[in-house]
Tab-separated table of C-alpha atoms and ligand atoms in Angstrom:
chain	number	residue	atom	x	y	z
A	1	MET	CA	0.186	0.006	-0.197
A	2	ALA	CA	1.305	3.272	-0.904
A	3	VAL	CA	2.767	5.894	1.885
A	4	LYS	CA	0.516	8.434	1.883
A	5	LEU	CA	3.114	11.181	2.863
A	6	PHE	CA	5.014	10.065	0.111
A	7	THR	CA	2.418	10.310	-2.696
A	8	PRO	CA	1.700	13.292	-4.755
A	9	LEU	CA	-0.657	16.419	-3.811
A	10	GLU	CA	-2.037	18.897	-6.202
A	11	VAL	CA	-2.587	22.279	-4.646
A	12	GLY	CA	-3.908	25.235	-6.744
A	13	GLY	CA	-2.111	24.453	-9.898
A	14	ILE	CA	1.050	22.691	-9.097
A	15	THR	CA	1.872	19.414	-7.657
A	16	LEU	CA	3.881	18.324	-4.658
A	17	PRO	CA	5.641	15.198	-5.194
A	18	ASN	CA	5.067	14.305	-1.245
A	19	ARG	CA	3.281	16.114	1.530
A	20	ILE	CA	6.625	17.114	3.227
A	21	GLY	CA	6.707	21.269	3.305
A	22	ILE	CA	9.795	23.126	4.801
A	23	SER	CA	8.340	25.677	6.906
A	24	PRO	CA	9.353	29.349	6.585
A	25	MET	CA	11.977	30.161	8.861
A	26	CYS	CA	13.480	33.437	9.261
A	27	GLN	CA	17.495	33.534	9.181
A	28	TYR	CA	17.868	37.265	10.039
A	29	SER	CA	20.536	36.959	7.860
A	30	ALA	CA	19.664	39.927	5.159
A	31	ASP	CA	20.918	43.142	4.232
A	32	ASP	CA	18.574	46.063	4.271
A	33	GLY	CA	16.207	43.206	3.057
A	34	SER	CA	18.252	41.657	0.281
A	35	MET	CA	19.297	37.965	0.806
A	36	THR	CA	23.179	37.320	1.165
A	37	GLU	CA	25.625	34.123	0.761
A	38	TRP	CA	24.211	32.868	4.005
A	39	HIS	CA	20.811	32.121	2.199
A	40	HIS	CA	22.523	30.739	-1.319
A	41	VAL	CA	24.351	27.606	1.255
A	42	HIS	CA	21.195	27.552	3.564
A	43	LEU	CA	18.719	27.508	0.836
A	44	GLY	CA	20.667	25.709	-1.851
A	45	HIS	CA	21.151	22.791	0.536
A	46	LEU	CA	17.588	22.521	1.511
A	47	ALA	CA	16.578	22.832	-2.604
A	48	TYR	CA	17.937	19.028	-2.960
A	49	SER	CA	16.204	18.143	0.321
A	50	GLY	CA	13.529	16.114	-1.464
A	51	ALA	CA	11.098	18.245	0.378
A	52	GLY	CA	7.597	18.203	-1.610
A	53	VAL	CA	7.659	22.059	-0.955
A	54	MET	CA	10.209	24.639	0.404
A	55	ILE	CA	8.453	27.815	1.726
A	56	LEU	CA	11.283	30.399	2.151
A	57	GLU	CA	11.104	32.485	5.096
A	58	ALA	CA	8.636	35.504	6.302
A	59	THR	CA	9.981	38.362	3.770
A	60	HIS	CA	8.499	41.536	4.327
A	61	VAL	CA	6.252	43.793	2.159
A	62	THR	CA	8.257	47.196	3.226
A	63	ARG	CA	11.053	48.183	5.057
A	64	GLU	CA	9.225	49.205	8.243
A	65	GLY	CA	7.515	45.985	8.319
A	66	ARG	CA	10.703	43.786	8.869
A	67	ILE	CA	10.949	42.065	12.305
A	68	THR	CA	14.536	42.913	12.506
A	69	HIS	CA	17.101	44.481	10.828
A	70	GLY	CA	18.717	41.191	9.471
A	71	CYS	CA	14.638	40.197	8.151
A	72	SER	CA	14.205	39.376	4.326
A	73	GLY	CA	12.280	41.910	2.674
A	74	LEU	CA	10.774	42.305	-1.209
A	75	TYR	CA	10.361	45.958	-1.094
A	76	SER	CA	12.987	47.267	-3.869
A	77	ASP	CA	14.560	46.212	-6.926
A	78	ARG	CA	17.619	45.012	-4.879
A	79	ASN	CA	15.760	42.661	-2.894
A	80	GLU	CA	14.234	41.418	-5.867
A	81	ALA	CA	17.247	40.763	-7.493
A	82	ALA	CA	19.098	39.022	-4.712
A	83	LEU	CA	16.148	36.972	-4.020
A	84	ALA	CA	16.217	35.878	-7.893
A	85	ASN	CA	19.725	35.056	-7.722
A	86	VAL	CA	19.236	32.942	-4.690
A	87	ILE	CA	16.424	31.137	-6.229
A	88	ALA	CA	17.952	30.646	-9.729
A	89	ARG	CA	20.804	28.737	-7.787
A	90	CYS	CA	17.909	26.520	-5.981
A	91	ARG	CA	16.567	25.741	-9.376
A	92	ARG	CA	19.539	24.495	-10.530
A	93	LEU	CA	20.380	21.879	-7.509
A	94	GLY	CA	16.641	20.636	-7.235
A	95	LYS	CA	13.453	20.079	-9.317
A	96	ASN	CA	11.046	20.614	-6.366
A	97	PRO	CA	8.254	23.493	-6.111
A	98	ILE	CA	9.466	26.988	-4.318
A	99	GLY	CA	7.352	28.792	-2.225
A	100	LEU	CA	7.617	32.486	-0.629
A	101	GLN	CA	5.747	33.673	2.836
A	102	ILE	CA	5.120	37.242	2.643
A	103	GLY	CA	4.235	39.005	5.534
A	104	HIS	CA	4.571	42.837	7.528
A	105	ALA	CA	5.119	42.481	11.520
A	106	GLY	CA	3.034	45.545	12.544
A	107	ARG	CA	3.674	45.822	16.523
A	108	LYS	CA	5.867	43.365	16.391
A	109	ALA	CA	8.398	44.797	13.612
A	110	SER	CA	11.749	46.556	14.880
A	111	SER	CA	12.609	43.942	17.540
A	112	GLN	CA	16.345	42.282	18.051
A	113	VAL	CA	17.585	39.379	16.116
A	114	PRO	CA	16.951	36.148	18.446
A	115	TRP	CA	20.242	35.768	19.292
A	116	GLU	CA	20.505	39.663	20.412
A	117	GLY	CA	17.752	38.675	22.692
A	118	ARG	CA	14.492	38.700	20.834
A	119	GLU	CA	13.114	42.036	22.351
A	120	TRP	CA	11.933	45.305	21.520
A	121	LEU	CA	15.158	47.493	19.728
A	122	ARG	CA	16.716	49.501	22.061
A	123	PRO	CA	17.601	53.403	21.440
A	124	ASP	CA	21.284	52.418	20.368
A	125	GLN	CA	19.970	49.685	18.384
A	126	SER	CA	18.393	52.112	15.691
A	127	PRO	CA	14.578	51.169	16.365
A	128	TRP	CA	11.860	52.608	14.227
A	129	GLN	CA	8.359	53.683	14.590
A	130	THR	CA	6.289	50.725	14.566
A	131	VAL	CA	2.494	50.769	13.087
A	132	ALA	CA	-0.762	48.284	14.016
A	133	PRO	CA	-4.491	48.529	14.154
A	134	SER	CA	-4.264	49.832	17.145
A	135	ALA	CA	-1.966	51.782	19.632
A	136	ILE	CA	-1.201	49.046	21.864
A	137	PRO	CA	2.168	47.484	22.460
A	138	TYR	CA	2.960	43.330	22.101
A	139	ALA	CA	3.936	43.507	25.930
A	140	SER	CA	5.319	45.545	28.514
A	141	GLY	CA	8.164	47.386	27.468
A	142	TRP	CA	8.187	47.079	23.761
A	143	HIS	CA	7.202	49.665	21.460
A	144	THR	CA	3.964	51.164	21.503
A	145	PRO	CA	2.791	51.108	17.886
A	146	ARG	CA	0.911	54.094	15.859
A	147	ALA	CA	-2.449	53.089	14.833
A	148	LEU	CA	-2.833	52.941	11.269
A	149	GLU	CA	-4.640	55.535	9.200
A	150	THR	CA	-6.951	54.504	6.378
A	151	ALA	CA	-4.653	55.580	3.691
A	152	GLU	CA	-1.865	53.547	5.019
A	153	ILE	CA	-4.099	50.234	5.315
A	154	ARG	CA	-4.723	51.044	1.434
A	155	ALA	CA	-1.246	51.515	0.776
A	156	LEU	CA	-0.064	48.317	2.690
A	157	VAL	CA	-2.548	46.512	0.221
A	158	ASP	CA	-0.529	47.799	-2.588
A	159	ALA	CA	2.719	46.886	-0.906
A	160	PHE	CA	1.353	43.247	-0.403
A	161	VAL	CA	0.640	43.135	-3.963
A	162	SER	CA	3.633	44.671	-5.114
A	163	SER	CA	5.490	42.294	-3.206
A	164	ALA	CA	3.563	39.469	-4.966
A	165	GLU	CA	4.278	40.608	-8.103
A	166	ARG	CA	8.082	40.505	-7.421
A	167	ALA	CA	7.514	37.174	-6.146
A	168	LYS	CA	5.768	36.232	-9.665
A	169	ARG	CA	8.395	37.531	-11.582
A	170	ILE	CA	10.967	35.642	-9.898
A	171	GLY	CA	9.228	32.756	-10.855
A	172	PHE	CA	8.213	31.346	-7.119
A	173	ASP	CA	5.721	28.069	-7.424
A	174	TRP	CA	3.684	29.269	-4.015
A	175	LEU	CA	2.981	32.609	-2.303
A	176	GLU	CA	2.051	32.494	1.207
A	177	LEU	CA	0.634	35.197	3.233
A	178	HIS	CA	1.687	35.454	6.503
A	179	SER	CA	-1.739	36.153	8.883
A	180	ALA	CA	-0.449	34.156	12.012
A	181	HIS	CA	2.282	34.431	14.646
A	182	GLY	CA	0.903	38.065	15.824
A	183	TYR	CA	1.793	39.727	12.832
A	184	LEU	CA	0.364	42.534	11.141
A	185	LEU	CA	-2.670	40.548	9.177
A	186	HIS	CA	-3.029	38.785	12.502
A	187	GLN	CA	-3.077	41.616	14.560
A	188	PHE	CA	-6.361	42.488	12.317
A	189	LEU	CA	-7.576	39.774	12.966
A	190	SER	CA	-7.359	39.119	16.891
A	191	PRO	CA	-9.965	41.575	19.327
A	192	LEU	CA	-6.915	41.185	21.838
A	193	SER	CA	-4.941	43.634	19.480
A	194	ASN	CA	-7.560	45.441	17.105
A	195	ARG	CA	-9.548	48.042	18.973
A	196	ARG	CA	-10.515	50.265	15.928
A	197	LYS	CA	-13.630	51.974	15.923
A	198	ASP	CA	-13.659	52.181	11.945
A	199	ALA	CA	-14.641	49.921	9.425
A	200	TYR	CA	-11.333	47.788	9.814
A	201	GLY	CA	-12.455	47.493	13.309
A	202	GLU	CA	-16.184	46.375	13.015
A	203	ASP	CA	-15.100	43.330	10.461
A	204	ARG	CA	-11.555	42.465	11.823
A	205	MET	CA	-11.440	40.561	8.512
A	206	LYS	CA	-11.562	43.358	6.452
A	207	PHE	CA	-7.805	44.004	5.758
A	208	PRO	CA	-6.486	40.625	5.779
A	209	ARG	CA	-9.587	40.005	3.343
A	210	GLU	CA	-8.256	43.029	0.714
A	211	VAL	CA	-5.022	41.992	1.051
A	212	ALA	CA	-5.975	38.468	0.102
A	213	GLN	CA	-8.189	39.350	-2.626
A	214	ALA	CA	-5.669	42.068	-4.094
A	215	VAL	CA	-3.410	39.239	-4.074
A	216	ARG	CA	-5.271	36.575	-5.524
A	217	GLU	CA	-5.883	39.225	-8.764
A	218	VAL	CA	-2.253	39.148	-9.716
A	219	TRP	CA	-1.585	35.800	-8.584
A	220	PRO	CA	-1.241	32.886	-10.996
A	221	ARG	CA	-4.322	30.537	-10.839
A	222	GLU	CA	-1.541	27.660	-12.160
A	223	ARG	CA	0.547	28.359	-9.045
A	224	ALA	CA	-0.554	27.967	-5.385
A	225	LEU	CA	-1.603	30.725	-3.530
A	226	GLY	CA	-2.431	30.221	0.521
A	227	ALA	CA	-2.301	31.918	4.053
A	228	ARG	CA	-0.524	31.065	7.397
A	229	ILE	CA	-3.887	31.082	9.699
A	230	THR	CA	-3.956	30.960	13.717
A	231	ALA	CA	-6.531	28.918	15.467
A	232	ASN	CA	-5.455	30.164	19.103
A	233	ASP	CA	-3.853	32.805	20.719
A	234	TRP	CA	-3.712	31.211	23.816
A	235	ALA	CA	-4.990	34.066	25.821
A	236	GLU	CA	-7.988	34.801	27.400
A	237	GLY	CA	-10.248	36.947	24.997
A	238	GLY	CA	-8.415	35.738	21.837
A	239	LEU	CA	-8.518	33.945	19.012
A	240	GLY	CA	-9.730	30.558	18.706
A	241	PRO	CA	-10.295	26.975	16.435
A	242	HIS	CA	-13.695	28.536	15.514
A	243	ASP	CA	-12.492	32.104	14.308
A	244	ALA	CA	-9.857	29.855	11.973
A	245	VAL	CA	-12.725	27.706	10.673
A	246	ALA	CA	-14.348	31.311	9.550
A	247	TYR	CA	-11.269	32.679	8.217
A	248	ALA	CA	-10.151	29.913	6.313
A	249	ARG	CA	-13.734	29.620	4.646
A	250	GLU	CA	-13.380	33.530	4.061
A	251	LEU	CA	-10.033	32.697	2.207
A	252	GLU	CA	-11.543	29.941	0.198
A	253	ARG	CA	-14.593	32.075	-0.788
A	254	ILE	CA	-11.943	34.367	-2.334
A	255	GLY	CA	-9.850	31.656	-4.097
A	256	LEU	CA	-7.070	30.873	-2.451
A	257	ASP	CA	-5.796	27.402	-2.826
A	258	TYR	CA	-4.569	26.308	0.897
A	259	VAL	CA	-4.126	27.033	4.565
A	260	CYS	CA	-1.036	26.269	6.944
A	261	VAL	CA	-2.712	26.054	10.551
A	262	SER	CA	-0.499	27.711	13.455
A	263	SER	CA	-0.971	29.349	16.767
A	264	GLY	CA	0.631	31.713	19.379
A	265	GLY	CA	2.367	34.982	18.970
A	266	LEU	CA	-0.482	37.496	19.594
A	267	VAL	CA	0.539	38.605	22.843
A	268	GLY	CA	3.760	38.287	25.492
A	269	HIS	CA	1.152	36.690	27.742
A	270	ALA	CA	0.105	33.889	26.261
A	271	ASN	CA	0.017	30.620	27.624
A	272	LEU	CA	0.960	27.861	25.211
A	273	ASN	CA	0.381	24.553	25.910
A	274	VAL	CA	3.047	22.851	23.502
A	275	GLY	CA	3.517	19.286	22.426
A	276	PRO	CA	3.842	16.369	19.966
A	277	GLY	CA	1.569	17.516	17.003
A	278	TYR	CA	-0.242	20.021	19.311
A	279	GLN	CA	-1.635	22.118	16.809
A	280	VAL	CA	-2.699	19.073	14.506
A	281	PRO	CA	-6.350	19.372	16.054
A	282	PHE	CA	-6.568	22.752	14.555
A	283	ALA	CA	-5.487	21.684	11.008
A	284	GLU	CA	-8.126	18.892	11.408
A	285	LYS	CA	-11.157	21.337	12.265
A	286	VAL	CA	-10.177	23.559	9.477
A	287	LYS	CA	-9.814	20.517	7.242
A	288	GLN	CA	-13.306	19.349	8.446
A	289	HIS	CA	-14.720	22.449	7.513
A	290	THR	CA	-13.383	23.624	4.169
A	291	LYS	CA	-12.303	22.373	0.912
A	292	LEU	CA	-8.911	24.272	0.972
A	293	LYS	CA	-5.821	21.756	1.373
A	294	VAL	CA	-4.620	22.395	4.727
A	295	GLN	CA	-1.120	21.739	6.116
A	296	ALA	CA	-0.321	20.856	9.147
A	297	VAL	CA	2.863	22.356	11.491
A	298	GLY	CA	4.602	22.038	15.076
A	299	MET	CA	6.566	19.770	16.508
A	300	ILE	CA	5.824	17.150	13.844
A	301	VAL	CA	9.643	15.544	13.990
A	302	ASP	CA	8.813	11.433	13.628
A	303	PRO	CA	8.524	9.924	10.004
A	304	GLN	CA	5.669	7.607	11.343
A	305	GLN	CA	4.367	10.602	12.935
A	306	ALA	CA	3.976	12.769	10.023
A	307	GLN	CA	2.461	9.712	7.914
A	308	ASP	CA	0.113	9.156	10.662
A	309	ILE	CA	-1.203	12.881	10.263
A	310	ILE	CA	-1.210	12.148	6.524
A	311	ALA	CA	-3.182	8.666	6.363
A	312	SER	CA	-5.836	9.354	9.292
A	313	GLU	CA	-6.791	12.629	6.837
A	314	SER	CA	-5.932	14.919	10.095
A	315	ALA	CA	-4.421	17.347	7.292
A	316	ASP	CA	-3.593	17.282	3.530
A	317	MET	CA	0.316	17.719	4.391
A	318	VAL	CA	2.899	18.365	6.985
A	319	ALA	CA	5.712	21.319	7.762
A	320	LEU	CA	8.638	20.574	9.175
A	321	ALA	CA	10.979	23.582	10.604
A	322	ARG	CA	13.414	22.660	13.055
A	323	GLY	CA	13.421	19.119	12.256
A	324	PHE	CA	14.884	20.558	8.813
A	325	LEU	CA	17.898	22.612	10.925
A	326	ASP	CA	18.563	19.869	12.708
A	327	ASN	CA	18.619	17.158	9.829
A	328	PRO	CA	18.396	18.553	5.960
A	329	ARG	CA	18.480	14.958	5.313
A	330	TRP	CA	14.916	14.510	6.950
A	331	VAL	CA	12.681	13.372	4.032
A	332	TRP	CA	15.348	10.839	2.835
A	333	HIS	CA	15.508	9.126	6.020
A	334	ALA	CA	11.897	9.088	6.548
A	335	ALA	CA	11.533	7.384	3.013
A	336	GLU	CA	13.868	4.864	4.135
A	337	ARG	CA	12.166	4.550	7.572
A	338	LEU	CA	8.759	3.991	6.116
A	339	GLY	CA	10.226	1.995	3.194
A	340	VAL	CA	10.022	4.151	0.116
A	341	ALA	CA	12.335	4.446	-2.959
A	342	LEU	CA	13.636	7.921	-3.436
A	343	ASP	CA	16.093	9.605	-6.092
A	344	TYR	CA	18.963	10.902	-4.321
A	345	PRO	CA	21.020	13.779	-5.956
A	346	PRO	CA	23.746	10.936	-7.702
A	347	GLN	CA	26.813	12.499	-6.108
A	348	TYR	CA	25.277	11.788	-2.756
A	349	ALA	CA	23.820	8.568	-3.740
A	350	ARG	CA	26.530	6.238	-1.787
A	351	SER	CA	25.207	8.097	1.529
A	352	ARG	CA	21.996	5.353	0.959
A	353	HIS	CA	22.350	3.146	4.098
A	354	ASP	CA	21.543	0.583	1.687
A	355	GLN	CA	24.430	1.141	-0.383
A	356	TRP	CA	26.974	0.722	2.337
A	357	PRO	CA	29.286	-2.458	1.682
A	358	GLY	CA	29.176	-5.106	4.068
A	359	ALA	CA	26.614	-3.632	6.934
A	360	LYS	CA	22.990	-3.372	7.306
A	361	ILE	CA	22.994	0.355	9.251
A	362	ALA	CA	19.745	0.622	11.099
A	363	ARG	CA	18.718	4.729	10.896
A	364	GLY	CA	17.800	6.197	14.605
A	365	GLY	CA	15.244	8.396	14.887
A	366	ASN	CA	14.858	11.395	13.018
B	1	FMN	C1	14.110	29.635	13.369
B	1	FMN	C2	13.005	29.351	13.137
B	1	FMN	C3	12.491	30.843	11.947
B	1	FMN	C4	11.248	30.853	12.095
B	1	FMN	N1	10.720	31.796	11.075
B	1	FMN	C5	9.381	31.792	10.558
B	1	FMN	C6	8.284	32.501	9.486
B	1	FMN	O1	9.654	33.192	9.009
B	1	FMN	N2	7.741	32.309	9.213
B	1	FMN	C7	6.950	31.912	9.688
B	1	FMN	O2	5.457	31.463	9.384
B	1	FMN	N3	7.129	30.625	11.224
B	1	FMN	C8	8.495	30.913	11.017
B	1	FMN	N4	9.160	29.890	12.149
B	1	FMN	C9	8.083	29.108	12.928
B	1	FMN	C10	8.109	27.582	12.237
B	1	FMN	O3	7.901	27.866	10.654
B	1	FMN	C11	7.267	26.498	12.608
B	1	FMN	O4	5.633	26.820	12.200
B	1	FMN	C12	7.546	26.211	14.009
B	1	FMN	O5	8.863	26.273	14.196
B	1	FMN	C13	6.969	24.951	14.382
B	1	FMN	O6	7.439	24.026	13.695
B	1	FMN	P1	8.156	22.773	14.165
B	1	FMN	O7	8.041	22.148	15.489
B	1	FMN	O8	8.575	21.832	13.016
B	1	FMN	O9	9.774	23.743	14.719
B	1	FMN	C14	10.257	30.071	12.488
B	1	FMN	C15	10.746	28.737	13.535
B	1	FMN	C16	12.377	28.739	13.397
B	1	FMN	C17	12.363	27.611	14.525
């Protein structure tokens, strides 16, 4: 019987060769939004990992929308040229689809990179004014954002479209709108961060909907378009799984192809209940209520666990983040564990354990 984790999946107009995605991961290594040598190596090496889709890190639609000084952006010709260069190299190394996540950090912008503290930028670290639906900081001590004017909100819709057009020119197969983890689109969705009295507060989906609609108009149907959504703010009065269903349905109506169901990140006092596959039930709930393709993410580490999620139809695909940082050969090892024959790049064919002469080497966990 086919191992479902390794069966193809159509998402929008593209076909993933298997159900395993590399989850977007900020590298905090860009120069004014432009990807650098680090990205060439990091992504080049994941391009031949065998993952069904590799989704590049949160890439910001404006300079002020970056989380940190090191975050990637797609707001200038220089950013576009650098990213096009990285993708051209990845295409020479691997043939599987490549995606990009675009977003805006809102009140979580102007932050330190993780290895410098992961907090707000201090006065001597070149902070900048952050913006959000309402002037409410992420947590105590964080910058108080300025509430966006209506005209600025419209300009941000245009910024999303402009970055999507750049991504289209570069040739990405897949585009993901980041509306989770407490960034700007999520800040509009949640009652904890959106206290506006205007139309963007009365209808908290209005801004994300306008972004999704505008991007849908420019993003080709023969590629894939989706969003990372949140299913739990893990805080009193915040969003829950039923809100994720309502938002996913709206995105389905607009014509998106998939959602990745995540949670958390909206408020500093969130109380997350993290464990293996802890967000899978949220993905399953969304899958039961929409026809969108659904990706599960979060603490999915073991190949059998991933296979069980897909075989039980809790989700159509899985995404792994830290698992791939830890082991870029995760897909090869998973195939071996689950008894699936996979082509390796010929240069690395001799690393297959059944090719090692004289010994049957059992792979341990991944
Ligand atoms: C280094 C790192 C960077 C991340 N950057 C992003 C990002 O750019 N966009 C995003 O949606 N999630 C980001 N995440 C979250 C992951 O995509 C993923 O949802 C989360 O780590 C849970 O999956 P895991 O348990 O497989 O690591 C990041 C996670 C890590 C570890």
